[in-house]
Every structure is written in C-alpha cells, then in structure tokens.
Amino acid sequence: MEFTTYTLPNGIRGIHRRIKGNVTHCALLVNAGSRDELKNQFGLAHFTEHALFKGTEHRKAYQVNCRLENLGGELNAFTTKEDTTIHATTLRSDFSKAVELIADVAFHSTFPDRELEKEKEIIYDEINTYKDSPADMIYDTFEEMLFAGSELGHNILGRKSSLARFSGESIREFVARTHTTDQMVFSSIGNLSAKSVETTVARYLNDIKSSARDFSRRQPAAVEPFSRIVTKHTHQTHCIIGARAQGINDAERLPLALLVNLLGGPSANSLLNVLVREKNGLSYNIEASYTPYSDSGIVAIYFSCDHDNTDHCIELIEGELGRLQTTPLSARRLSMAKKQFIAQLAISMESNEGYMLGAGKSFLAHREVDTMEEVYRKIQALTAEDLTAVASSVFSSPSRLIYK
C-alpha cells in the first residue's frame, strides 16, 4: 500500500509513506490561507506564518531556528491563498524532534510584540522586492481583477499599512478562527513504520484541543472578461492572457492540466514556446500555468517582449487557443503529450519532499490520495475530445492584462 492514513482523536488527520533512505520529511498542512482573511486582515495569514517562528512557550526565536539546523536538518513554512504549511527535513533518527518542533510552533507560539515588530520590517522588504519585479506583480494584479470582489483576489503579502496594525492579539484571533483541527493534516515520508509514525505524531499532537471550522468560503462571483493596459514604464511589455478555470475537485482538472502543460509547460517544445519564441523570435520568456483552488481556478499565459511585438504575440497566442478549441489533437500528438506529462510527473515525484507535500495537500482537499499509477491511468484514458472540450470551456473568452 503506497500510503497509510490515520486520524487522531482531536480530528487531525495523518498520512505516511514508507520509503528506503535515511532522510525523513514531514509537514503540518492547515487549510487556511489568505482567502480566509476578513477585510481588515489582508496579509495576516502570511504574517502569521512568519510569526510562528518568533518564539513559543518553550523556546525563544533563536532556539526555534537552531533546533533542527544544529542537527543538519531544516524547518520552514509557506502560505498560499488556501493553506499554510510548516515543514521539516531531518535524518530518520531525528524524526521525533521534527514532529515536536512543528507541534511547538503550530500550537504554542506566543507572538511577542517585540519580535513581531522586527518581522514586519522583513515583510516590508519582501513587499518592496516583489514590487520591483513586474513579472511577478502582474500575476497578482491579474488575479485581483479576475476574482474581483472575492477573497481569492487579494495579494497574499498584503499592504504595509494593514501590516503595521497587526499585533499578537490579531494573530491569536486569526489562528483561533481558521487553524482548527478538523482542517489539518500531518504528512510524512521516510523509512519509518506507519505505526511508529502515528505513535510519534500522537505523542505531540494528541493533547491539542479538538476544534471545528464555523464558516464557509464564498464561491467567487462571475466577472466579465476584460482587457486592460497598465502603464508601468517598464523596458519590456509584460502580458497575461487567462481565465477562470476548474477547481481542485472538478472532473476536468486533469485534462486541463495536460492541456496547459502542452500549451506552455516547462519543456522547450511546448506549443507556445515553439510558436512565439522558436519560429518567430518574439519573446525570451513565455509560459502557461494552471492553479486550481477548492471551488475555482485560474489559467494564465504569461509572456514578455519588446513593446513593438506585443500585438503580434497576442495574435499568435489567441490563434493557438482558437485552434485548440476547434481542432482535436492528432493521435500521435496526444500520445506524445501524455508521455511527456507522465514523465514530468514521475521525475517531480523523485523529490520525496515534494511527494510528501503533494500527498498531504491531496489528503487535505480530497480526504484521499490517488497512487501515481492511478494518476497515470487517468491521463492515458484522456481523449482528444476531452482536451477540445476543456479548451472551449476555459479559453472561449479570455481576459488580458498588459504592463507597459
């Protein structure tokens, strides 16, 4: 059996995979991100993630940072629009230390005001760095427009003005409301038996009081397709063409993922890279991405180019999108696309940490995890008509955002 799952009495779920090797990876995934902030809390989920490392009831901030690093391991965290993840990597012999430390920062952090004020300066610098990169910033601007009026639309980092108002009490209120045990998964991978892992996790997490979420996320309202130009005085034009897409539980999620990979995935032979860069020499950087959320998603095609080439690039890209909606792929082209996608997934799974995080996220969202063999079988079963249908549902009326 590829995965073993368990549930603690307080509702925290666990998933483990045993593999050979002397390194273990583990993480606590919480189904709470920037989407779950109230209107006066934008940026608080990300600030909370930073604040978890600033001291606990048992450790000062430097002790949190040094606990695993002194052993050659590492502790880190990240925040997305829908979840917060605290993860650690250690030698197998230090697995229990990693679990204990994750439990300590997740449930016993004290959020001292002096440390929080210093951390705000760090995030101010993070915001400034982000503003200096139009290639990054345009994604958030596009998503803000595409999900206008929805909590999905606002930036994860928040604004300096709102960040300045946050305190330890702000964080405690946010954590109490969103970090509930029924919305948590502890994921692990390593050369440890499922029984020993469950025993270790239970030792440090069983005493956490059971809690349940008392709110629901709002479905994003429909937004009319748009075409906007924002003057940024950049040396190049930066452009995104994209649309709302299928959510994480939608049956069309897999054919859309295959389609987007074929269209502008990481390979040099993606349709758009060949068309825009190789054949016409118009752009150094062109890519397509698909991000599914619990009840919606976003597909974005990004490129940068000289200002004079913008219209030509858009014409080529939208022409390719039109062909995908009307002309099914040949059997040979579809077979190649499937083989490439499956190989990329297999290679990505060679990262045990990535595999652990992916399994935890899937278990958090679906309460089950497909084996890689099941995923490969589903990909092989896709037809050219499946891809044409999903292309029509997503790309029939795309929106555009241009930075100039």
mmCIF file of C-alpha atoms in Angstrom:
data_model
loop_
_atom_site.group_PDB
_atom_site.id
_atom_site.type_symbol
_atom_site.label_atom_id
_atom_site.label_comp_id
_atom_site.label_asym_id
_atom_site.label_seq_id
_atom_site.Cartn_x
_atom_site.Cartn_y
_atom_site.Cartn_z
ATOM 1 C CA MET A 1 0.000 0.000 0.000
ATOM 2 C CA GLU A 2 1.522 3.331 -1.056
ATOM 3 C CA PHE A 3 0.052 5.446 1.768
ATOM 4 C CA THR A 4 -1.131 4.758 5.308
ATOM 5 C CA THR A 5 -3.665 7.142 6.850
ATOM 6 C CA TYR A 6 -4.858 7.700 10.392
ATOM 7 C CA THR A 7 -6.937 10.163 12.416
ATOM 8 C CA LEU A 8 -6.155 11.434 15.919
ATOM 9 C CA PRO A 9 -8.977 11.804 18.471
ATOM 10 C CA ASN A 10 -8.945 15.606 18.034
ATOM 11 C CA GLY A 11 -9.630 15.335 14.292
ATOM 12 C CA ILE A 12 -6.107 15.933 12.948
ATOM 13 C CA ARG A 13 -5.562 13.512 10.080
ATOM 14 C CA GLY A 14 -2.288 11.874 9.151
ATOM 15 C CA ILE A 15 -0.803 10.317 6.028
ATOM 16 C CA HIS A 16 2.507 8.460 5.748
ATOM 17 C CA ARG A 17 4.519 6.696 3.079
ATOM 18 C CA ARG A 18 7.402 4.398 3.950
ATOM 19 C CA ILE A 19 10.422 4.534 1.641
ATOM 20 C CA LYS A 20 14.052 3.483 1.844
ATOM 21 C CA GLY A 21 16.606 6.061 2.896
ATOM 22 C CA ASN A 22 17.997 7.856 5.907
ATOM 23 C CA VAL A 23 16.149 11.171 5.444
ATOM 24 C CA THR A 24 12.593 11.959 6.536
ATOM 25 C CA HIS A 25 10.309 14.802 5.510
ATOM 26 C CA CYS A 26 7.190 15.849 7.400
ATOM 27 C CA ALA A 27 4.723 18.704 7.444
ATOM 28 C CA LEU A 28 1.631 20.057 9.134
ATOM 29 C CA LEU A 29 -0.748 21.373 6.463
ATOM 30 C CA VAL A 30 -3.512 23.727 7.565
ATOM 31 C CA ASN A 31 -6.453 24.507 5.303
ATOM 32 C CA ALA A 32 -6.189 28.243 5.996
ATOM 33 C CA GLY A 33 -4.647 30.931 3.802
ATOM 34 C CA SER A 34 -5.121 34.481 2.599
ATOM 35 C CA ARG A 35 -8.557 33.566 1.245
ATOM 36 C CA ASP A 36 -9.754 33.112 4.829
ATOM 37 C CA GLU A 37 -8.824 36.628 5.966
ATOM 38 C CA LEU A 38 -11.510 39.164 6.823
ATOM 39 C CA LYS A 39 -11.482 42.550 5.063
ATOM 40 C CA ASN A 40 -9.372 44.178 7.777
ATOM 41 C CA GLN A 41 -6.911 41.259 7.829
ATOM 42 C CA PHE A 42 -5.339 41.248 4.348
ATOM 43 C CA GLY A 43 -1.798 39.900 4.730
ATOM 44 C CA LEU A 44 -2.472 38.368 8.152
ATOM 45 C CA ALA A 45 -2.238 34.713 7.078
ATOM 46 C CA HIS A 46 1.256 35.282 5.685
ATOM 47 C CA PHE A 47 2.268 37.378 8.722
ATOM 48 C CA THR A 48 1.022 34.566 10.974
ATOM 49 C CA GLU A 49 3.263 32.092 9.170
ATOM 50 C CA HIS A 50 6.282 34.321 9.869
ATOM 51 C CA ALA A 51 5.200 34.901 13.466
ATOM 52 C CA LEU A 52 5.072 31.175 14.266
ATOM 53 C CA PHE A 53 8.896 31.169 14.330
ATOM 54 C CA LYS A 54 9.265 34.108 16.722
ATOM 55 C CA GLY A 55 9.136 32.184 19.983
ATOM 56 C CA THR A 56 6.991 29.648 21.821
ATOM 57 C CA GLU A 57 6.078 28.796 25.407
ATOM 58 C CA HIS A 58 9.178 26.571 25.444
ATOM 59 C CA ARG A 59 11.656 28.310 23.126
ATOM 60 C CA LYS A 60 12.955 31.716 22.161
ATOM 61 C CA ALA A 61 13.074 32.633 18.469
ATOM 62 C CA TYR A 62 16.746 31.689 18.011
ATOM 63 C CA GLN A 63 16.091 28.310 19.668
ATOM 64 C CA VAL A 64 13.272 27.609 17.205
ATOM 65 C CA ASN A 65 15.578 28.418 14.300
ATOM 66 C CA CYS A 66 18.511 26.384 15.617
ATOM 67 C CA ARG A 67 16.719 23.267 16.885
ATOM 68 C CA LEU A 68 16.880 21.280 13.626
ATOM 69 C CA GLU A 69 19.612 23.264 11.872
ATOM 70 C CA ASN A 70 22.100 22.234 14.569
ATOM 71 C CA LEU A 71 21.282 18.649 13.616
ATOM 72 C CA GLY A 72 21.790 19.277 9.894
ATOM 73 C CA GLY A 73 18.056 19.470 9.216
ATOM 74 C CA GLU A 74 15.776 22.375 8.425
ATOM 75 C CA LEU A 75 12.412 23.891 9.362
ATOM 76 C CA ASN A 76 10.436 26.159 7.033
ATOM 77 C CA ALA A 77 6.919 27.279 6.139
ATOM 78 C CA PHE A 78 4.914 28.878 3.350
ATOM 79 C CA THR A 79 1.479 30.397 2.815
ATOM 80 C CA THR A 80 -0.804 30.184 -0.209
ATOM 81 C CA LYS A 81 -4.285 31.531 -0.836
ATOM 82 C CA GLU A 82 -5.873 28.455 0.720
ATOM 83 C CA ASP A 83 -3.361 26.807 3.031
ATOM 84 C CA THR A 84 -0.426 27.247 5.394
ATOM 85 C CA THR A 85 2.296 24.607 5.636
ATOM 86 C CA ILE A 86 5.011 24.086 8.252
ATOM 87 C CA HIS A 87 7.539 21.501 7.063
ATOM 88 C CA ALA A 88 10.772 19.928 8.226
ATOM 89 C CA THR A 89 13.561 17.717 6.888
ATOM 90 C CA THR A 90 15.784 15.639 9.173
ATOM 91 C CA LEU A 91 17.660 12.398 9.437
ATOM 92 C CA ARG A 92 15.418 9.447 10.244
ATOM 93 C CA SER A 93 16.812 9.315 13.792
ATOM 94 C CA ASP A 94 15.654 12.897 14.406
ATOM 95 C CA PHE A 95 12.078 12.472 13.152
ATOM 96 C CA SER A 96 10.539 12.813 16.618
ATOM 97 C CA LYS A 97 12.424 16.075 17.153
ATOM 98 C CA ALA A 98 10.946 17.453 13.920
ATOM 99 C CA VAL A 99 7.400 16.468 14.933
ATOM 100 C CA GLU A 100 7.839 18.011 18.382
ATOM 101 C CA LEU A 101 9.166 21.274 16.941
ATOM 102 C CA ILE A 102 6.351 21.562 14.380
ATOM 103 C CA ALA A 103 3.818 20.953 17.159
ATOM 104 C CA ASP A 104 5.507 23.584 19.325
ATOM 105 C CA VAL A 105 5.466 26.366 16.726
ATOM 106 C CA ALA A 106 1.989 25.480 15.436
ATOM 107 C CA PHE A 107 0.237 25.329 18.802
ATOM 108 C CA HIS A 108 2.408 27.010 21.434
ATOM 109 C CA SER A 109 3.735 30.168 19.744
ATOM 110 C CA THR A 110 3.493 33.295 21.909
ATOM 111 C CA PHE A 111 3.782 36.034 19.234
ATOM 112 C CA PRO A 112 5.829 38.511 21.317
ATOM 113 C CA ASP A 113 5.251 42.086 20.172
ATOM 114 C CA ARG A 114 8.963 42.996 20.076
ATOM 115 C CA GLU A 115 9.720 40.102 17.702
ATOM 116 C CA LEU A 116 6.645 40.869 15.603
ATOM 117 C CA GLU A 117 7.750 44.469 15.031
ATOM 118 C CA LYS A 118 11.124 43.251 13.760
ATOM 119 C CA GLU A 119 9.426 40.718 11.499
ATOM 120 C CA LYS A 120 7.232 43.421 9.974
ATOM 121 C CA GLU A 121 10.384 45.077 8.645
ATOM 122 C CA ILE A 122 11.337 41.780 6.977
ATOM 123 C CA ILE A 123 7.960 41.564 5.262
ATOM 124 C CA TYR A 124 8.128 45.238 4.229
ATOM 125 C CA ASP A 125 11.357 44.339 2.430
ATOM 126 C CA GLU A 126 9.651 41.291 0.886
ATOM 127 C CA ILE A 127 6.870 43.553 -0.412
ATOM 128 C CA ASN A 128 9.415 46.000 -1.875
ATOM 129 C CA THR A 129 11.271 43.166 -3.612
ATOM 130 C CA TYR A 130 8.017 41.941 -5.111
ATOM 131 C CA LYS A 131 7.118 45.441 -6.350
ATOM 132 C CA ASP A 132 10.479 45.619 -8.144
ATOM 133 C CA SER A 133 9.533 42.596 -10.271
ATOM 134 C CA PRO A 134 6.767 43.319 -12.803
ATOM 135 C CA ALA A 135 6.945 39.704 -13.992
ATOM 136 C CA ASP A 136 5.763 38.651 -10.515
ATOM 137 C CA MET A 137 3.482 41.565 -9.765
ATOM 138 C CA ILE A 138 1.402 41.208 -12.928
ATOM 139 C CA TYR A 139 0.152 37.786 -11.783
ATOM 140 C CA ASP A 140 -1.328 39.232 -8.601
ATOM 141 C CA THR A 141 -2.836 42.200 -10.437
ATOM 142 C CA PHE A 142 -4.426 39.853 -12.960
ATOM 143 C CA GLU A 143 -5.813 37.591 -10.246
ATOM 144 C CA GLU A 144 -7.186 40.600 -8.367
ATOM 145 C CA MET A 145 -9.119 41.582 -11.500
ATOM 146 C CA LEU A 146 -10.179 38.043 -12.361
ATOM 147 C CA PHE A 147 -11.527 37.426 -8.846
ATOM 148 C CA ALA A 148 -12.775 40.956 -8.188
ATOM 149 C CA GLY A 149 -14.955 41.057 -5.085
ATOM 150 C CA SER A 150 -13.689 37.680 -3.847
ATOM 151 C CA GLU A 151 -11.234 36.888 -1.063
ATOM 152 C CA LEU A 152 -9.260 34.973 -3.715
ATOM 153 C CA GLY A 153 -8.400 38.257 -5.398
ATOM 154 C CA HIS A 154 -6.204 39.994 -2.858
ATOM 155 C CA ASN A 155 -2.438 39.700 -2.575
ATOM 156 C CA ILE A 156 -1.007 37.177 -0.080
ATOM 157 C CA LEU A 157 1.582 39.655 1.239
ATOM 158 C CA GLY A 158 -0.982 42.376 1.982
ATOM 159 C CA ARG A 159 -0.099 46.064 2.257
ATOM 160 C CA LYS A 160 2.317 47.842 4.574
ATOM 161 C CA SER A 161 -0.496 49.959 6.041
ATOM 162 C CA SER A 162 -2.512 46.918 7.127
ATOM 163 C CA LEU A 163 0.560 45.007 8.273
ATOM 164 C CA ALA A 164 1.505 47.863 10.592
ATOM 165 C CA ARG A 165 -1.766 47.420 12.518
ATOM 166 C CA PHE A 166 -1.345 43.717 13.268
ATOM 167 C CA SER A 167 -0.441 42.570 16.765
ATOM 168 C CA GLY A 168 -0.085 39.338 18.669
ATOM 169 C CA GLU A 169 -3.766 39.527 19.512
ATOM 170 C CA SER A 170 -4.640 39.875 15.799
ATOM 171 C CA ILE A 171 -2.754 36.662 15.106
ATOM 172 C CA ARG A 172 -4.310 34.775 18.009
ATOM 173 C CA GLU A 173 -7.799 35.699 16.814
ATOM 174 C CA PHE A 174 -6.996 34.618 13.238
ATOM 175 C CA VAL A 175 -5.465 31.319 14.366
ATOM 176 C CA ALA A 176 -8.394 30.512 16.670
ATOM 177 C CA ARG A 177 -10.846 31.119 13.816
ATOM 178 C CA THR A 178 -9.010 29.351 10.976
ATOM 179 C CA HIS A 179 -6.406 26.881 12.344
ATOM 180 C CA THR A 180 -8.912 24.291 13.550
ATOM 181 C CA THR A 181 -8.018 20.635 13.998
ATOM 182 C CA ASP A 182 -10.648 19.451 11.515
ATOM 183 C CA GLN A 183 -8.734 21.381 8.825
ATOM 184 C CA MET A 184 -5.276 19.878 9.452
ATOM 185 C CA VAL A 185 -3.208 17.033 8.005
ATOM 186 C CA PHE A 186 0.174 15.778 9.212
ATOM 187 C CA SER A 187 2.045 14.330 6.234
ATOM 188 C CA SER A 188 5.294 12.347 6.367
ATOM 189 C CA ILE A 189 7.602 10.230 4.234
ATOM 190 C CA GLY A 190 10.632 8.222 5.282
ATOM 191 C CA ASN A 191 11.982 4.842 6.356
ATOM 192 C CA LEU A 192 9.724 4.545 9.391
ATOM 193 C CA SER A 193 6.840 2.182 10.023
ATOM 194 C CA ALA A 194 3.331 3.591 9.882
ATOM 195 C CA LYS A 195 2.750 2.510 13.477
ATOM 196 C CA SER A 196 5.835 4.301 14.818
ATOM 197 C CA VAL A 197 4.954 7.466 12.892
ATOM 198 C CA GLU A 198 1.390 7.522 14.223
ATOM 199 C CA THR A 199 2.673 6.924 17.759
ATOM 200 C CA THR A 200 5.168 9.779 17.472
ATOM 201 C CA VAL A 201 2.655 12.222 15.974
ATOM 202 C CA ALA A 202 0.071 11.284 18.615
ATOM 203 C CA ARG A 203 2.627 11.883 21.395
ATOM 204 C CA TYR A 204 2.942 15.541 20.434
ATOM 205 C CA LEU A 205 -0.456 16.346 18.908
ATOM 206 C CA ASN A 206 -2.969 14.312 20.929
ATOM 207 C CA ASP A 207 -3.178 16.956 23.653
ATOM 208 C CA ILE A 208 -4.280 19.659 21.204
ATOM 209 C CA LYS A 209 -7.894 20.533 21.905
ATOM 210 C CA SER A 210 -10.380 19.495 19.222
ATOM 211 C CA SER A 211 -11.848 22.381 17.200
ATOM 212 C CA ALA A 212 -14.030 22.765 14.110
ATOM 213 C CA ARG A 213 -14.415 25.464 11.472
ATOM 214 C CA ASP A 214 -17.610 27.511 11.802
ATOM 215 C CA PHE A 215 -17.501 29.385 8.486
ATOM 216 C CA SER A 216 -17.586 28.516 4.782
ATOM 217 C CA ARG A 217 -15.660 30.021 1.879
ATOM 218 C CA ARG A 218 -17.696 32.092 -0.557
ATOM 219 C CA GLN A 219 -17.909 30.995 -4.164
ATOM 220 C CA PRO A 220 -16.348 33.733 -6.347
ATOM 221 C CA ALA A 221 -18.950 35.723 -8.286
ATOM 222 C CA ALA A 222 -18.741 35.815 -12.078
ATOM 223 C CA VAL A 223 -16.598 38.550 -13.661
ATOM 224 C CA GLU A 224 -16.912 39.782 -17.240
ATOM 225 C CA PRO A 225 -13.860 39.207 -19.484
ATOM 226 C CA PHE A 226 -11.614 42.275 -19.592
ATOM 227 C CA SER A 227 -8.697 43.780 -21.481
ATOM 228 C CA ARG A 228 -6.620 46.295 -19.511
ATOM 229 C CA ILE A 229 -3.390 48.187 -20.101
ATOM 230 C CA VAL A 230 -1.486 49.468 -17.057
ATOM 231 C CA THR A 231 1.308 51.985 -17.571
ATOM 232 C CA LYS A 232 4.389 50.884 -15.624
ATOM 233 C CA HIS A 233 7.145 52.455 -17.762
ATOM 234 C CA THR A 234 8.920 49.078 -17.994
ATOM 235 C CA HIS A 235 11.631 48.311 -20.554
ATOM 236 C CA GLN A 236 9.505 45.460 -21.889
ATOM 237 C CA THR A 237 5.831 44.723 -22.203
ATOM 238 C CA HIS A 238 4.592 42.123 -19.714
ATOM 239 C CA CYS A 239 1.305 40.436 -20.580
ATOM 240 C CA ILE A 240 -1.034 37.807 -19.159
ATOM 241 C CA ILE A 241 -3.840 36.172 -21.121
ATOM 242 C CA GLY A 242 -6.015 33.940 -18.970
ATOM 243 C CA ALA A 243 -9.325 32.983 -17.463
ATOM 244 C CA ARG A 244 -11.146 31.356 -14.577
ATOM 245 C CA ALA A 245 -10.714 27.595 -14.581
ATOM 246 C CA GLN A 246 -11.801 24.356 -12.961
ATOM 247 C CA GLY A 247 -11.358 23.807 -9.226
ATOM 248 C CA ILE A 248 -9.456 21.057 -7.475
ATOM 249 C CA ASN A 249 -12.475 18.732 -7.261
ATOM 250 C CA ASP A 250 -13.624 19.218 -10.863
ATOM 251 C CA ALA A 251 -13.541 16.216 -13.203
ATOM 252 C CA GLU A 252 -11.978 18.424 -15.925
ATOM 253 C CA ARG A 253 -8.989 19.342 -13.760
ATOM 254 C CA LEU A 254 -6.751 16.594 -15.187
ATOM 255 C CA PRO A 255 -7.441 17.222 -18.909
ATOM 256 C CA LEU A 256 -6.914 20.942 -18.256
ATOM 257 C CA ALA A 257 -3.583 20.256 -16.538
ATOM 258 C CA LEU A 258 -2.484 18.177 -19.534
ATOM 259 C CA LEU A 259 -3.637 20.870 -21.953
ATOM 260 C CA VAL A 260 -1.819 23.672 -20.123
ATOM 261 C CA ASN A 261 1.370 21.594 -19.960
ATOM 262 C CA LEU A 262 1.163 21.002 -23.716
ATOM 263 C CA LEU A 263 0.442 24.670 -24.314
ATOM 264 C CA GLY A 264 3.138 26.321 -22.234
ATOM 265 C CA GLY A 265 4.695 23.908 -19.790
ATOM 266 C CA PRO A 266 8.398 23.762 -18.852
ATOM 267 C CA SER A 267 9.545 21.905 -21.975
ATOM 268 C CA ALA A 268 11.163 23.774 -24.860
ATOM 269 C CA ASN A 269 8.797 22.046 -27.298
ATOM 270 C CA SER A 270 5.608 23.471 -25.753
ATOM 271 C CA LEU A 271 3.233 24.824 -28.391
ATOM 272 C CA LEU A 272 3.640 28.472 -27.399
ATOM 273 C CA ASN A 273 7.405 28.341 -26.922
ATOM 274 C CA VAL A 274 7.819 26.854 -30.403
ATOM 275 C CA LEU A 275 5.366 29.287 -31.984
ATOM 276 C CA VAL A 276 6.306 32.558 -30.290
ATOM 277 C CA ARG A 277 9.982 32.068 -29.476
ATOM 278 C CA GLU A 278 11.457 29.461 -31.816
ATOM 279 C CA LYS A 279 9.564 30.201 -35.047
ATOM 280 C CA ASN A 280 9.093 33.969 -34.688
ATOM 281 C CA GLY A 281 11.774 35.080 -32.216
ATOM 282 C CA LEU A 282 9.380 37.413 -30.383
ATOM 283 C CA SER A 283 9.805 36.503 -26.716
ATOM 284 C CA TYR A 284 12.516 35.107 -24.477
ATOM 285 C CA ASN A 285 10.039 34.079 -21.781
ATOM 286 C CA ILE A 286 6.608 32.570 -22.417
ATOM 287 C CA GLU A 287 4.813 30.095 -20.161
ATOM 288 C CA ALA A 288 1.403 28.809 -19.149
ATOM 289 C CA SER A 289 0.241 27.807 -15.676
ATOM 290 C CA TYR A 290 -2.846 26.341 -14.047
ATOM 291 C CA THR A 291 -3.645 26.884 -10.363
ATOM 292 C CA PRO A 292 -6.708 25.040 -9.021
ATOM 293 C CA TYR A 293 -8.466 26.234 -5.864
ATOM 294 C CA SER A 294 -11.121 24.411 -3.849
ATOM 295 C CA ASP A 295 -14.030 25.832 -5.875
ATOM 296 C CA SER A 296 -12.401 27.638 -8.806
ATOM 297 C CA GLY A 297 -9.063 28.051 -10.512
ATOM 298 C CA ILE A 298 -7.003 30.184 -12.857
ATOM 299 C CA VAL A 299 -5.143 29.578 -16.114
ATOM 300 C CA ALA A 300 -2.571 32.213 -17.024
ATOM 301 C CA ILE A 301 -0.368 32.550 -20.114
ATOM 302 C CA TYR A 302 2.473 34.979 -19.431
ATOM 303 C CA PHE A 303 4.995 36.495 -21.832
ATOM 304 C CA SER A 304 7.331 39.459 -22.024
ATOM 305 C CA CYS A 305 8.555 41.094 -25.228
ATOM 306 C CA ASP A 306 9.606 44.363 -26.846
ATOM 307 C CA HIS A 307 6.769 46.873 -26.893
ATOM 308 C CA ASP A 308 6.539 46.748 -30.700
ATOM 309 C CA ASN A 309 5.949 42.968 -30.679
ATOM 310 C CA THR A 310 3.063 42.874 -28.200
ATOM 311 C CA ASP A 311 0.175 42.779 -30.683
ATOM 312 C CA HIS A 312 1.859 40.107 -32.802
ATOM 313 C CA CYS A 313 2.453 37.897 -29.738
ATOM 314 C CA ILE A 314 -1.169 38.242 -28.627
ATOM 315 C CA GLU A 315 -2.391 37.423 -32.128
ATOM 316 C CA LEU A 316 -0.274 34.250 -32.268
ATOM 317 C CA ILE A 317 -1.288 33.093 -28.774
ATOM 318 C CA GLU A 318 -5.002 33.688 -29.249
ATOM 319 C CA GLY A 319 -4.822 31.982 -32.632
ATOM 320 C CA GLU A 320 -3.351 28.889 -30.967
ATOM 321 C CA LEU A 321 -6.067 28.984 -28.297
ATOM 322 C CA GLY A 322 -8.677 29.100 -31.041
ATOM 323 C CA ARG A 323 -7.205 26.063 -32.778
ATOM 324 C CA LEU A 324 -7.203 24.043 -29.559
ATOM 325 C CA GLN A 325 -10.935 24.724 -29.187
ATOM 326 C CA THR A 326 -11.859 23.568 -32.699
ATOM 327 C CA THR A 327 -9.237 21.091 -33.884
ATOM 328 C CA PRO A 328 -8.672 17.884 -31.866
ATOM 329 C CA LEU A 329 -5.067 16.795 -31.439
ATOM 330 C CA SER A 330 -3.842 14.011 -33.705
ATOM 331 C CA ALA A 331 -3.394 10.608 -32.111
ATOM 332 C CA ARG A 332 0.386 10.978 -32.365
ATOM 333 C CA ARG A 333 0.440 14.459 -30.831
ATOM 334 C CA LEU A 334 -1.859 13.411 -27.999
ATOM 335 C CA SER A 335 0.245 10.322 -27.262
ATOM 336 C CA MET A 336 3.411 12.445 -27.108
ATOM 337 C CA ALA A 337 1.728 14.977 -24.820
ATOM 338 C CA LYS A 338 0.609 12.232 -22.434
ATOM 339 C CA LYS A 339 4.035 10.577 -22.354
ATOM 340 C CA GLN A 340 5.739 13.923 -21.675
ATOM 341 C CA PHE A 341 3.293 14.837 -18.899
ATOM 342 C CA ILE A 342 3.571 11.443 -17.195
ATOM 343 C CA ALA A 343 7.373 11.562 -17.350
ATOM 344 C CA GLN A 344 7.428 15.064 -15.866
ATOM 345 C CA LEU A 345 5.175 13.930 -13.009
ATOM 346 C CA ALA A 346 7.355 10.870 -12.392
ATOM 347 C CA ILE A 347 10.524 12.967 -12.310
ATOM 348 C CA SER A 348 8.943 15.509 -9.962
ATOM 349 C CA MET A 349 7.989 12.665 -7.615
ATOM 350 C CA GLU A 350 11.682 11.792 -7.281
ATOM 351 C CA SER A 351 11.713 14.683 -4.807
ATOM 352 C CA ASN A 352 10.494 12.940 -1.663
ATOM 353 C CA GLU A 353 9.722 16.271 -0.030
ATOM 354 C CA GLY A 354 7.561 17.301 -2.989
ATOM 355 C CA TYR A 355 5.832 13.934 -2.931
ATOM 356 C CA MET A 356 5.120 14.302 0.809
ATOM 357 C CA LEU A 357 3.712 17.811 0.407
ATOM 358 C CA GLY A 358 1.607 16.793 -2.613
ATOM 359 C CA ALA A 359 0.143 13.799 -0.798
ATOM 360 C CA GLY A 360 -0.667 15.931 2.238
ATOM 361 C CA LYS A 361 -2.355 18.585 0.106
ATOM 362 C CA SER A 362 -4.407 15.975 -1.731
ATOM 363 C CA PHE A 363 -5.460 14.310 1.531
ATOM 364 C CA LEU A 364 -6.383 17.719 2.959
ATOM 365 C CA ALA A 365 -8.518 18.585 -0.076
ATOM 366 C CA HIS A 366 -9.997 15.211 -1.076
ATOM 367 C CA ARG A 367 -9.638 13.032 2.039
ATOM 368 C CA GLU A 368 -7.944 10.517 -0.237
ATOM 369 C CA VAL A 369 -4.832 10.248 -2.401
ATOM 370 C CA ASP A 370 -4.512 8.585 -5.789
ATOM 371 C CA THR A 371 -1.420 6.458 -6.295
ATOM 372 C CA MET A 372 0.812 7.584 -9.136
ATOM 373 C CA GLU A 373 -0.278 4.510 -11.091
ATOM 374 C CA GLU A 374 -3.900 5.636 -10.811
ATOM 375 C CA VAL A 375 -2.961 9.142 -11.959
ATOM 376 C CA TYR A 376 -1.062 7.734 -14.950
ATOM 377 C CA ARG A 377 -4.041 5.531 -15.855
ATOM 378 C CA LYS A 378 -6.394 8.517 -15.784
ATOM 379 C CA ILE A 379 -4.036 10.515 -18.020
ATOM 380 C CA GLN A 380 -3.780 7.666 -20.525
ATOM 381 C CA ALA A 381 -7.593 7.467 -20.670
ATOM 382 C CA LEU A 382 -7.965 11.102 -21.804
ATOM 383 C CA THR A 383 -9.118 11.702 -25.386
ATOM 384 C CA ALA A 384 -8.500 14.479 -27.890
ATOM 385 C CA GLU A 385 -12.151 15.439 -27.474
ATOM 386 C CA ASP A 386 -11.643 15.838 -23.708
ATOM 387 C CA LEU A 387 -8.939 18.422 -24.380
ATOM 388 C CA THR A 388 -11.001 20.244 -27.012
ATOM 389 C CA ALA A 389 -13.949 20.445 -24.630
ATOM 390 C CA VAL A 390 -11.928 21.837 -21.731
ATOM 391 C CA ALA A 391 -10.161 24.312 -24.047
ATOM 392 C CA SER A 392 -13.567 25.614 -25.154
ATOM 393 C CA SER A 393 -14.806 25.959 -21.571
ATOM 394 C CA VAL A 394 -11.723 27.911 -20.417
ATOM 395 C CA PHE A 395 -10.449 29.848 -23.444
ATOM 396 C CA SER A 396 -13.646 30.902 -25.232
ATOM 397 C CA SER A 397 -13.497 34.436 -23.743
ATOM 398 C CA PRO A 398 -10.047 35.061 -22.217
ATOM 399 C CA SER A 399 -9.074 38.233 -20.365
ATOM 400 C CA ARG A 400 -5.894 40.258 -20.900
ATOM 401 C CA LEU A 401 -3.673 42.398 -18.716
ATOM 402 C CA ILE A 402 -0.731 44.328 -20.160
ATOM 403 C CA TYR A 403 2.029 46.177 -18.289
ATOM 404 C CA LYS A 404 3.786 48.760 -20.435
#
